[in-house]
Amino acid sequence: MSTESTPKEKEKATEGTETAPEGRTGAASPLHSADSPGSTNPQPAAMDLKLIRNLVRIMERGEVNELEIDDEKAGLRIHLKRGEGAQGSGGGPVVVMPGAQAPLPHAPIDIDSDADRESRGGGDVDGGLPDNVVEIHSPMVGTLYQASSPEAEPFVGVGSVLEEDTVICIIEAMKVMNEIKAECTGKIVEVLVENGEPVEYGQPLFLVAPR
Amino acid sequence: MSTESTPKEKEKATEGTETAPEGRTGAASPLHSADSPGSTNPQPAAMDLKLIRNLVRIMERGEVNELEIDDEKAGLRIHLKRGEGAQGSGGGPVVVMPGAQAPLPHAPIDIDSDADRESRGGGDVDGGLPDNVVEIHSPMVGTLYQASSPEAEPFVGVGSVLEEDTVICIIEAMKVMNEIKAECTGKIVEVLVENGEPVEYGQPLFLVAPR
Amino acid sequence: MFRRVLIANRGEIAQRIIRACRELGIETVAVYSEADADALYLRQADETICIGGAASADSYLNIPAIIAAAEIADVEAIHPGYGFLAENAHFAEVCRSCKIEFIGPDADTIAAVGNKARAREIAMGAKVPVVPGSDGAVHDESSAAKIAQEIGYPIMIKASSGGGGRGMRVASNEPSLLTGMRAAQAEAKAAFGDDAVYFEKFVERGRHIEVQILGDRSGNIIHLGERDCSVQRRHQKLIEEAPSPSLTPRLRDKIGGAAVRMAKASNYHNAGTVEFLLDTEGNFYFIEVNARIQVEHSVTELVTGVDLIQEQFRIAAGEDLRFRQKDIQVRGHAIECRINAEDPARNFQPSPGMINAFVPPGGPGVRVDSHCYSGYRIPPNYDSMIGKLMVHRNTRDEAIRTLLRALDEFVIEGPKTTVPLQRDILEHSDFRTGDHDTGFVERYFGSHPPAVTSREVG
Amino acid sequence: MFRRVLIANRGEIAQRIIRACRELGIETVAVYSEADADALYLRQADETICIGGAASADSYLNIPAIIAAAEIADVEAIHPGYGFLAENAHFAEVCRSCKIEFIGPDADTIAAVGNKARAREIAMGAKVPVVPGSDGAVHDESSAAKIAQEIGYPIMIKASSGGGGRGMRVASNEPSLLTGMRAAQAEAKAAFGDDAVYFEKFVERGRHIEVQILGDRSGNIIHLGERDCSVQRRHQKLIEEAPSPSLTPRLRDKIGGAAVRMAKASNYHNAGTVEFLLDTEGNFYFIEVNARIQVEHSVTELVTGVDLIQEQFRIAAGEDLRFRQKDIQVRGHAIECRINAEDPARNFQPSPGMINAFVPPGGPGVRVDSHCYSGYRIPPNYDSMIGKLMVHRNTRDEAIRTLLRALDEFVIEGPKTTVPLQRDILEHSDFRTGDHDTGFVERYFGSHPPAVTSREVG
């Protein structure tokens, strides 16, 4: 549940994070994407399926169509392709994962939570934050909405100037719509989430250049 | 199976390594000393029993009557007393071991083999070798004899000058008497073993000041 | 069967539930607090969702966060494990109102058996013996002696508004009854502003016997034999075993039947436990129902071969029980030691932090359920249990021998643990002969006196 | 019972034997080579003695060193484990001449069953079926066809002085018999300087079935059911299970009876295994006797509840068997995966060295026998097995599910292991249906062609 890039990603498509394409609205929540389709023999272990799911999610969000990872240290090669044309979520990624290997227990377990933690700690991670940019994290689990209604304009976007009490989004949890305030001042430089996206506790939502 | 001293040993008796007292000849081999007698509740774990056995053996060999160890790092206190008077092996050591704790798997497992290894490697261990002194190690498992017969003089002793082919002891294995040669030159500064003592492969037998 | 479930718990039991799901082919969503982000068992989940900060109130007790996670993850059911929200009737209600199956009995059942007075009524209605006592408060000294006579000495005098041992006295004859009653009344008045007291039979040298039950939604209920949990310290179980060394086959059937009656009278379905106190004459008295899976469920799994967590899912999914009472056979003997990161030498104070080395025992007859490993940091926020060491052998004596050698093998470097204490307990002659009761640990190993009663044993 | 024994082995089986001794109350003396000085299981021994350098010849195969250690440690018996000196009749003889009990059958029995021709004779004498073959070498082509006709096609042509697959041909009819015979003779002449060949029935799609037996010194012999070890790569077993999915109860009794006859005819006592090849029509043929405990003994322990290592000690100490044939009940299904530090992707080359992280799976139905732990360095000097992962469940299907989730949990960081291969095998439809034979692994997972025969399977 993060947008941090994984090691040596070669993103062969341009990024676009503004709005979700219409064709994807009906797709299953990325949090419960099914087993990675098209995986070849030998089967990657379960923990690798999770990595794949996360990668596919990152690709979906970033509209990335192809991704290759060659992590020699982990003995891991991954090659993913997303559906050509306009099918949205329909394309089957191709996974090649020879010699997949269990990661260290001391090493980060969860690609998501780890990335979160590292970025929160301000560590100099791969794809880490630029200087003078802070993250706004989700204070709760739920479904994020960028606007007060489907027809309304988003509360904020790239370039929006934030005051402490600026409403930046709504997170729905148990049918309750919770207005989330900025609690910091500055200007939004990147929106890390999409409208209607499930978010977990502590997940980065916006990048802000503080005033 | 080593004479390396354990941390913070306070040996309250004088050492004497020349010959075994008569009263001890009939005693059980130190290698198979029975469970430590007189241990108080809470019972030390099995691995600690082994440590105790080894300590008792070191004490027996050195005619040490009392030994205290307070290893704060290992959370280990040991206090051993050997029988007063002339009973030889009859005295029951007293063991007090509160909060005994399993050692690290990465740490040395066996007090014997570890000491051997360290001293073989020439490392600067507690009670390690003085400069310019080398050890002669046992080339086999067996029972060591310092003389060719019970009536004969020992082959060598402290001060003996060694040539490569000087016979330093006999090791009996499977009823075969194997003459062990010095395979180095120099002068014996300490005899680490006793007559009739079982020795294992690699165990230090003599300390030699090389010529 | 469910396609996808959420596990609203952490540690050993979260891992246990994930294991059951993987074997059943159910997808798992594991929620976790920030303190558990590194936990290895999260890797075995199909999805993980961080639901809040380290404090339990912010995460594992945070109903809105858990329900929100269940909704965004689109699960069909929630398994609450034990502790946290497992016996929270409100949570069970919320789950069902959100059309999420709660893996456990109905909220009404949880609420009913969770109320001591109500549970006692149900038990009496089902002809399940309860600890004999006065019918409400005893006010005047004249009737006190008569009531006590009927109940039979020794008598426990308890403050009606009491708790925590205050306003409690044990009387073994009429003079001490009257003295004790006055003292208890004065103490109760001072402590609770209410001098009402009631009488209860004091069960001496009682054993804690609990019966595992399973019930489906069609009303079929069976029991899976008993567990003996008499090795306790301050009502915390330390060692559990099955079968109990103090039950005869006849008594076993009788107590099992009582547990089934209690469950039926409570409209119970899913897995549960009916707890009893057994006296030295073979009388048993109902204590309470635990409307959840328990830590020690695994010893029953070992002797019956039934995977209780898997059965919980089957029952919650609407399947009928796959076993009848006659299919349940108890084979061999199982014993469990709870391995807690506590320092027995320092009044069992928790000992969290880095585990530098963790080498669990293995080999024949040994089962280890633990979420720990070399390099795991025990968070200070939750309970101190870091694993369960279990053995299953043909006889009790063999089980004890295997358990002793397994405890000796267990390497846990870093925190202090209950391993040395468990070893001492297993070697104690009273435990060896099975002649121990709930006061055993405090009598021989506690720095504190044994509790006055075992009624509140949890 | 013995007071003190020496364990003349290392690794997993040394640990296994120490465990049995601790449970029996026998003191243990563990000998070790310099390469194993750090091994954790040595801590569980009462005494340890270094017997030599890393090379097996200098230590675990060094009979004088082991006997000298036994003498200075004053042990009453030596357990040889498997491999190394376990089936060395000379070693057994030396032990006995030194008045040290050898835990295993008599030296004469070891020598007799260790000789293929002699073992075949004993089998035939005991009416135990052997693979049909020619009575010695076949010299002229005229009689060849007749002999082949009697044995029945397909026929395996083997060099009398052969080995390693050279001089071997399979013939399915008379023309290919004559061609194959000429080729085999030429190849044998070139390879061994002897062109003599003999015929044997070629068992197609054979399964490796072995029967565990136990015999005491009073001549009582029972079997503990079979193990199916058909999942092999180059005659190395990878997965073993009990019971075999391909035996009917009737066939089970028949093959068990044959194993007992074979053991009786060999004057066998202690634990042993009689190996058979089973063809697709339910015919079975004696292959050989393993006069020792085997790696896969534990799956039999799981389904029978009998601790085979403990029984070995009891038998060697002169006790009579505690079980009769009718006491042995096979319950549920057990499967074992051998976890080897080998790289299946690189022709199974050994992968020794530091294990950075080792987190064995646990939970219900799982047994792990391994001497490894986080921080253990696998020495390059010995075989590559670093542990055995076993499961025991009520049914074969449940056992496979548990084994899969356990393999997924197993963290071994550092060396390459057979874990991913085992996973693939367990998910293969032929394994799932139990429809696999000894050629299965090489057919689907091997980079090399399946071996021509399974006769030499060890």
mmCIF file of N, CA and C in Angstrom, chain B residues 57-99:
data_model
loop_
_atom_site.group_PDB
_atom_site.id
_atom_site.type_symbol
_atom_site.label_atom_id
_atom_site.label_comp_id
_atom_site.label_asym_id
_atom_site.label_seq_id
_atom_site.Cartn_x
_atom_site.Cartn_y
_atom_site.Cartn_z
ATOM 1 N N ARG B 57 36.215 -31.384 36.646
ATOM 2 C CA ARG B 57 37.355 -32.094 36.108
ATOM 3 C C ARG B 57 38.621 -31.242 36.181
ATOM 4 N N ILE B 58 38.472 -29.976 35.810
ATOM 5 C CA ILE B 58 39.618 -29.063 35.883
ATOM 6 C C ILE B 58 40.090 -28.955 37.331
ATOM 7 N N MET B 59 39.132 -28.888 38.210
ATOM 8 C CA MET B 59 39.487 -28.779 39.624
ATOM 9 C C MET B 59 40.200 -30.035 40.103
ATOM 10 N N GLU B 60 39.650 -31.187 39.717
ATOM 11 C CA GLU B 60 40.268 -32.449 40.096
ATOM 12 C C GLU B 60 41.716 -32.493 39.653
ATOM 13 N N ARG B 61 41.890 -32.141 38.406
ATOM 14 C CA ARG B 61 43.216 -32.260 37.826
ATOM 15 C C ARG B 61 44.189 -31.336 38.565
ATOM 16 N N GLY B 62 43.714 -30.133 38.851
ATOM 17 C CA GLY B 62 44.588 -29.147 39.473
ATOM 18 C C GLY B 62 44.544 -29.202 40.987
ATOM 19 N N GLU B 63 43.841 -30.162 41.543
ATOM 20 C CA GLU B 63 43.657 -30.250 42.985
ATOM 21 C C GLU B 63 43.136 -28.948 43.563
ATOM 22 N N VAL B 64 42.300 -28.324 42.834
ATOM 23 C CA VAL B 64 41.674 -27.091 43.290
ATOM 24 C C VAL B 64 40.529 -27.483 44.218
ATOM 25 N N ASN B 65 40.419 -26.827 45.348
ATOM 26 C CA ASN B 65 39.381 -27.191 46.305
ATOM 27 C C ASN B 65 38.165 -26.275 46.262
ATOM 28 N N GLU B 66 38.377 -25.092 45.784
ATOM 29 C CA GLU B 66 37.233 -24.194 45.736
ATOM 30 C C GLU B 66 37.339 -23.333 44.488
ATOM 31 N N LEU B 67 36.183 -23.049 43.897
ATOM 32 C CA LEU B 67 36.175 -22.266 42.678
ATOM 33 C C LEU B 67 34.910 -21.428 42.668
ATOM 34 N N GLU B 68 35.066 -20.164 42.343
ATOM 35 C CA GLU B 68 33.889 -19.316 42.200
ATOM 36 C C GLU B 68 33.946 -18.637 40.857
ATOM 37 N N ILE B 69 32.811 -18.634 40.198
ATOM 38 C CA ILE B 69 32.712 -17.921 38.924
ATOM 39 C C ILE B 69 31.502 -17.012 39.008
ATOM 40 N N ASP B 70 31.688 -15.783 38.615
ATOM 41 C CA ASP B 70 30.545 -14.885 38.536
ATOM 42 C C ASP B 70 30.579 -14.240 37.162
ATOM 43 N N ASP B 71 29.852 -14.873 36.261
ATOM 44 C CA ASP B 71 29.856 -14.363 34.893
ATOM 45 C C ASP B 71 28.576 -13.556 34.700
ATOM 46 N N GLU B 72 28.697 -12.269 34.876
ATOM 47 C CA GLU B 72 27.501 -11.430 34.800
ATOM 48 C C GLU B 72 26.883 -11.472 33.413
ATOM 49 N N LYS B 73 27.740 -11.529 32.417
ATOM 50 C CA LYS B 73 27.235 -11.491 31.038
ATOM 51 C C LYS B 73 26.333 -12.698 30.777
ATOM 52 N N ALA B 74 26.759 -13.841 31.263
ATOM 53 C CA ALA B 74 25.941 -15.046 31.033
ATOM 54 C C ALA B 74 24.882 -15.240 32.110
ATOM 55 N N GLY B 75 24.849 -14.313 33.069
ATOM 56 C CA GLY B 75 23.867 -14.457 34.153
ATOM 57 C C GLY B 75 24.107 -15.714 34.967
ATOM 58 N N LEU B 76 25.385 -16.016 35.197
ATOM 59 C CA LEU B 76 25.745 -17.313 35.733
ATOM 60 C C LEU B 76 26.647 -17.119 36.944
ATOM 61 N N ARG B 77 26.243 -17.751 38.020
ATOM 62 C CA ARG B 77 27.137 -17.806 39.170
ATOM 63 C C ARG B 77 27.366 -19.258 39.514
ATOM 64 N N ILE B 78 28.592 -19.614 39.722
ATOM 65 C CA ILE B 78 28.912 -20.990 40.078
ATOM 66 C C ILE B 78 29.867 -20.962 41.257
ATOM 67 N N HIS B 79 29.588 -21.802 42.188
ATOM 68 C CA HIS B 79 30.488 -21.931 43.332
ATOM 69 C C HIS B 79 30.691 -23.417 43.580
ATOM 70 N N LEU B 80 31.913 -23.854 43.500
ATOM 71 C CA LEU B 80 32.208 -25.265 43.659
ATOM 72 C C LEU B 80 33.224 -25.440 44.763
ATOM 73 N N LYS B 81 33.008 -26.451 45.574
ATOM 74 C CA LYS B 81 33.958 -26.789 46.632
ATOM 75 C C LYS B 81 34.248 -28.269 46.537
ATOM 76 N N ARG B 82 35.525 -28.606 46.625
ATOM 77 C CA ARG B 82 35.846 -30.030 46.634
ATOM 78 C C ARG B 82 36.176 -30.494 48.036
ATOM 79 N N GLY B 83 35.995 -31.812 48.236
ATOM 80 C CA GLY B 83 36.094 -32.443 49.551
ATOM 81 C C GLY B 83 37.346 -32.084 50.330
ATOM 82 N N GLU B 84 37.161 -31.671 51.548
ATOM 83 C CA GLU B 84 38.293 -31.384 52.436
ATOM 84 C C GLU B 84 38.961 -32.689 52.846
ATOM 85 N N GLY B 85 40.199 -32.570 53.275
ATOM 86 C CA GLY B 85 40.928 -33.757 53.720
ATOM 87 C C GLY B 85 41.500 -34.527 52.550
ATOM 88 N N ALA B 86 41.620 -35.821 52.695
ATOM 89 C CA ALA B 86 42.384 -36.630 51.728
ATOM 90 C C ALA B 86 41.520 -37.621 50.962
ATOM 91 N N GLN B 87 40.217 -37.388 50.879
ATOM 92 C CA GLN B 87 39.349 -38.383 50.250
ATOM 93 C C GLN B 87 39.547 -38.500 48.746
ATOM 94 N N GLY B 88 40.322 -37.615 48.178
ATOM 95 C CA GLY B 88 40.502 -37.694 46.730
ATOM 96 C C GLY B 88 39.243 -37.259 46.018
ATOM 97 N N SER B 89 38.649 -38.175 45.269
ATOM 98 C CA SER B 89 37.509 -37.803 44.423
ATOM 99 C C SER B 89 36.187 -37.798 45.173
ATOM 100 N N GLY B 90 36.211 -38.041 46.479
ATOM 101 C CA GLY B 90 34.946 -38.230 47.179
ATOM 102 C C GLY B 90 34.147 -36.974 47.437
ATOM 103 N N GLY B 91 34.774 -35.820 47.446
ATOM 104 C CA GLY B 91 34.088 -34.596 47.884
ATOM 105 C C GLY B 91 33.023 -34.141 46.920
ATOM 106 N N GLY B 92 31.905 -33.723 47.443
ATOM 107 C CA GLY B 92 30.815 -33.262 46.583
ATOM 108 C C GLY B 92 30.892 -31.764 46.358
ATOM 109 N N PRO B 93 30.968 -31.320 45.123
ATOM 110 C CA PRO B 93 30.973 -29.890 44.867
ATOM 111 C C PRO B 93 29.591 -29.293 45.149
ATOM 112 N N VAL B 94 29.572 -28.061 45.546
ATOM 113 C CA VAL B 94 28.331 -27.341 45.789
ATOM 114 C C VAL B 94 28.074 -26.410 44.611
ATOM 115 N N VAL B 95 26.919 -26.508 44.057
ATOM 116 C CA VAL B 95 26.612 -25.706 42.879
ATOM 117 C C VAL B 95 25.472 -24.754 43.189
ATOM 118 N N VAL B 96 25.681 -23.508 42.923
ATOM 119 C CA VAL B 96 24.595 -22.538 43.041
ATOM 120 C C VAL B 96 24.481 -21.847 41.704
ATOM 121 N N MET B 97 23.375 -21.976 41.074
ATOM 122 C CA MET B 97 23.284 -21.443 39.720
ATOM 123 C C MET B 97 21.950 -20.768 39.476
ATOM 124 N N PRO B 98 21.766 -19.573 40.006
ATOM 125 C CA PRO B 98 20.491 -18.880 39.776
ATOM 126 C C PRO B 98 20.468 -18.255 38.387
ATOM 127 N N GLY B 99 19.325 -18.283 37.814
ATOM 128 C CA GLY B 99 19.134 -17.620 36.520
ATOM 129 C C GLY B 99 20.026 -18.138 35.433
#
